mmCIF file with all atom_site columns, C-alpha atoms in Angstrom:
data_model
loop_
_atom_site.group_PDB
_atom_site.id
_atom_site.type_symbol
_atom_site.label_atom_id
_atom_site.label_alt_id
_atom_site.label_comp_id
_atom_site.label_asym_id
_atom_site.label_entity_id
_atom_site.label_seq_id
_atom_site.pdbx_PDB_ins_code
_atom_site.Cartn_x
_atom_site.Cartn_y
_atom_site.Cartn_z
_atom_site.occupancy
_atom_site.B_iso_or_equiv
_atom_site.pdbx_formal_charge
_atom_site.auth_seq_id
_atom_site.auth_comp_id
_atom_site.auth_asym_id
_atom_site.auth_atom_id
_atom_site.pdbx_PDB_model_num
ATOM 1  C CA . MET A 1 1  ? 0.000  0.000  0.000  1.00 0.00 ? 24 MET A CA 1
ATOM 2  C CA . VAL A 1 2  ? 1.286  3.461  -0.900 1.00 0.00 ? 25 VAL A CA 1
ATOM 3  C CA . GLU A 1 3  ? 1.321  5.966  1.915  1.00 0.00 ? 26 GLU A CA 1
ATOM 4  C CA . ARG A 1 4  ? 0.646  9.565  0.934  1.00 0.00 ? 27 ARG A CA 1
ATOM 5  C CA . ARG A 1 5  ? 2.639  12.286 2.525  1.00 0.00 ? 28 ARG A CA 1
ATOM 6  C CA . SER A 1 6  ? 1.335  15.734 3.248  1.00 0.00 ? 29 SER A CA 1
ATOM 7  C CA . PRO A 1 7  ? 2.534  18.332 0.737  1.00 0.00 ? 30 PRO A CA 1
ATOM 8  C CA . LEU A 1 8  ? 5.570  20.399 1.604  1.00 0.00 ? 31 LEU A CA 1
ATOM 9  C CA . PRO A 1 9  ? 4.761  23.879 2.860  1.00 0.00 ? 32 PRO A CA 1
ATOM 10 C CA . ILE A 1 10 ? 5.126  26.539 0.201  1.00 0.00 ? 33 ILE A CA 1
ATOM 11 C CA . GLU A 1 11 ? 7.714  29.090 1.237  1.00 0.00 ? 34 GLU A CA 1
ATOM 12 C CA . GLN A 1 12 ? 7.195  32.531 -0.224 1.00 0.00 ? 35 GLN A CA 1
ATOM 13 C CA . CYS A 1 13 ? 10.307 34.098 -1.683 1.00 0.00 ? 36 CYS A CA 1
ATOM 14 C CA . LEU A 1 14 ? 11.097 37.666 -2.596 1.00 0.00 ? 37 LEU A CA 1
ATOM 15 C CA . SER A 1 15 ? 13.797 38.424 -5.174 1.00 0.00 ? 38 SER A CA 1
ATOM 16 C CA . VAL A 1 16 ? 14.960 42.013 -5.558 1.00 0.00 ? 39 VAL A CA 1
ATOM 17 C CA . VAL A 1 17 ? 17.429 43.368 -8.105 1.00 0.00 ? 40 VAL A CA 1
ATOM 18 C CA . MET A 1 18 ? 18.476 46.810 -6.944 1.00 0.00 ? 41 MET A CA 1
ATOM 19 C CA . PRO A 1 19 ? 20.483 49.266 -9.043 1.00 0.00 ? 42 PRO A CA 1
ATOM 20 C CA . ALA A 1 20 ? 22.843 51.129 -6.732 1.00 0.00 ? 43 ALA A CA 1
ATOM 21 C CA . TYR A 1 21 ? 24.648 53.742 -8.809 1.00 0.00 ? 44 TYR A CA 1
ATOM 22 C CA . ASN A 1 22 ? 25.135 56.905 -6.695 1.00 0.00 ? 45 ASN A CA 1
ATOM 23 C CA . GLU A 1 23 ? 22.921 55.562 -3.884 1.00 0.00 ? 46 GLU A CA 1
ATOM 24 C CA . SER A 1 24 ? 25.354 55.861 -0.979 1.00 0.00 ? 47 SER A CA 1
ATOM 25 C CA . ALA A 1 25 ? 22.933 58.063 0.992  1.00 0.00 ? 48 ALA A CA 1
ATOM 26 C CA . THR A 1 26 ? 20.053 55.566 0.946  1.00 0.00 ? 49 THR A CA 1
ATOM 27 C CA . ILE A 1 27 ? 21.392 52.083 0.191  1.00 0.00 ? 50 ILE A CA 1
ATOM 28 C CA . ALA A 1 28 ? 21.784 50.918 3.818  1.00 0.00 ? 51 ALA A CA 1
ATOM 29 C CA . GLU A 1 29 ? 18.181 51.818 4.676  1.00 0.00 ? 52 GLU A CA 1
ATOM 30 C CA . ILE A 1 30 ? 16.783 50.169 1.557  1.00 0.00 ? 53 ILE A CA 1
ATOM 31 C CA . ILE A 1 31 ? 18.769 46.956 2.102  1.00 0.00 ? 54 ILE A CA 1
ATOM 32 C CA . ALA A 1 32 ? 17.528 46.797 5.702  1.00 0.00 ? 55 ALA A CA 1
ATOM 33 C CA . GLN A 1 33 ? 13.911 47.209 4.562  1.00 0.00 ? 56 GLN A CA 1
ATOM 34 C CA . VAL A 1 34 ? 14.225 44.417 2.000  1.00 0.00 ? 57 VAL A CA 1
ATOM 35 C CA . LEU A 1 35 ? 15.838 42.030 4.493  1.00 0.00 ? 58 LEU A CA 1
ATOM 36 C CA . GLU A 1 36 ? 13.138 42.778 7.114  1.00 0.00 ? 59 GLU A CA 1
ATOM 37 C CA . SER A 1 37 ? 10.521 41.378 4.762  1.00 0.00 ? 60 SER A CA 1
ATOM 38 C CA . PRO A 1 38 ? 8.584  38.390 6.156  1.00 0.00 ? 61 PRO A CA 1
ATOM 39 C CA . PHE A 1 39 ? 9.547  36.454 3.029  1.00 0.00 ? 62 PHE A CA 1
ATOM 40 C CA . THR A 1 40 ? 12.772 34.626 2.333  1.00 0.00 ? 63 THR A CA 1
ATOM 41 C CA . ALA A 1 41 ? 14.737 37.342 0.583  1.00 0.00 ? 64 ALA A CA 1
ATOM 42 C CA . GLU A 1 42 ? 17.256 37.279 -2.208 1.00 0.00 ? 65 GLU A CA 1
ATOM 43 C CA . LEU A 1 43 ? 18.867 40.655 -2.822 1.00 0.00 ? 66 LEU A CA 1
ATOM 44 C CA . VAL A 1 44 ? 21.105 41.389 -5.802 1.00 0.00 ? 67 VAL A CA 1
ATOM 45 C CA . VAL A 1 45 ? 22.740 44.814 -5.749 1.00 0.00 ? 68 VAL A CA 1
ATOM 46 C CA . VAL A 1 46 ? 24.178 45.991 -9.061 1.00 0.00 ? 69 VAL A CA 1
#
């Protein structure tokens, strides 16, 4: 007999690509806000 398993929980993910040219005044605050998100976060700063 085949035993069914419960489905894996779906984890919500947030991916952010952030341009950062001349953003020295605000980049720290913006990065902190993205990482405080309730989702698993992926942040790429270019």
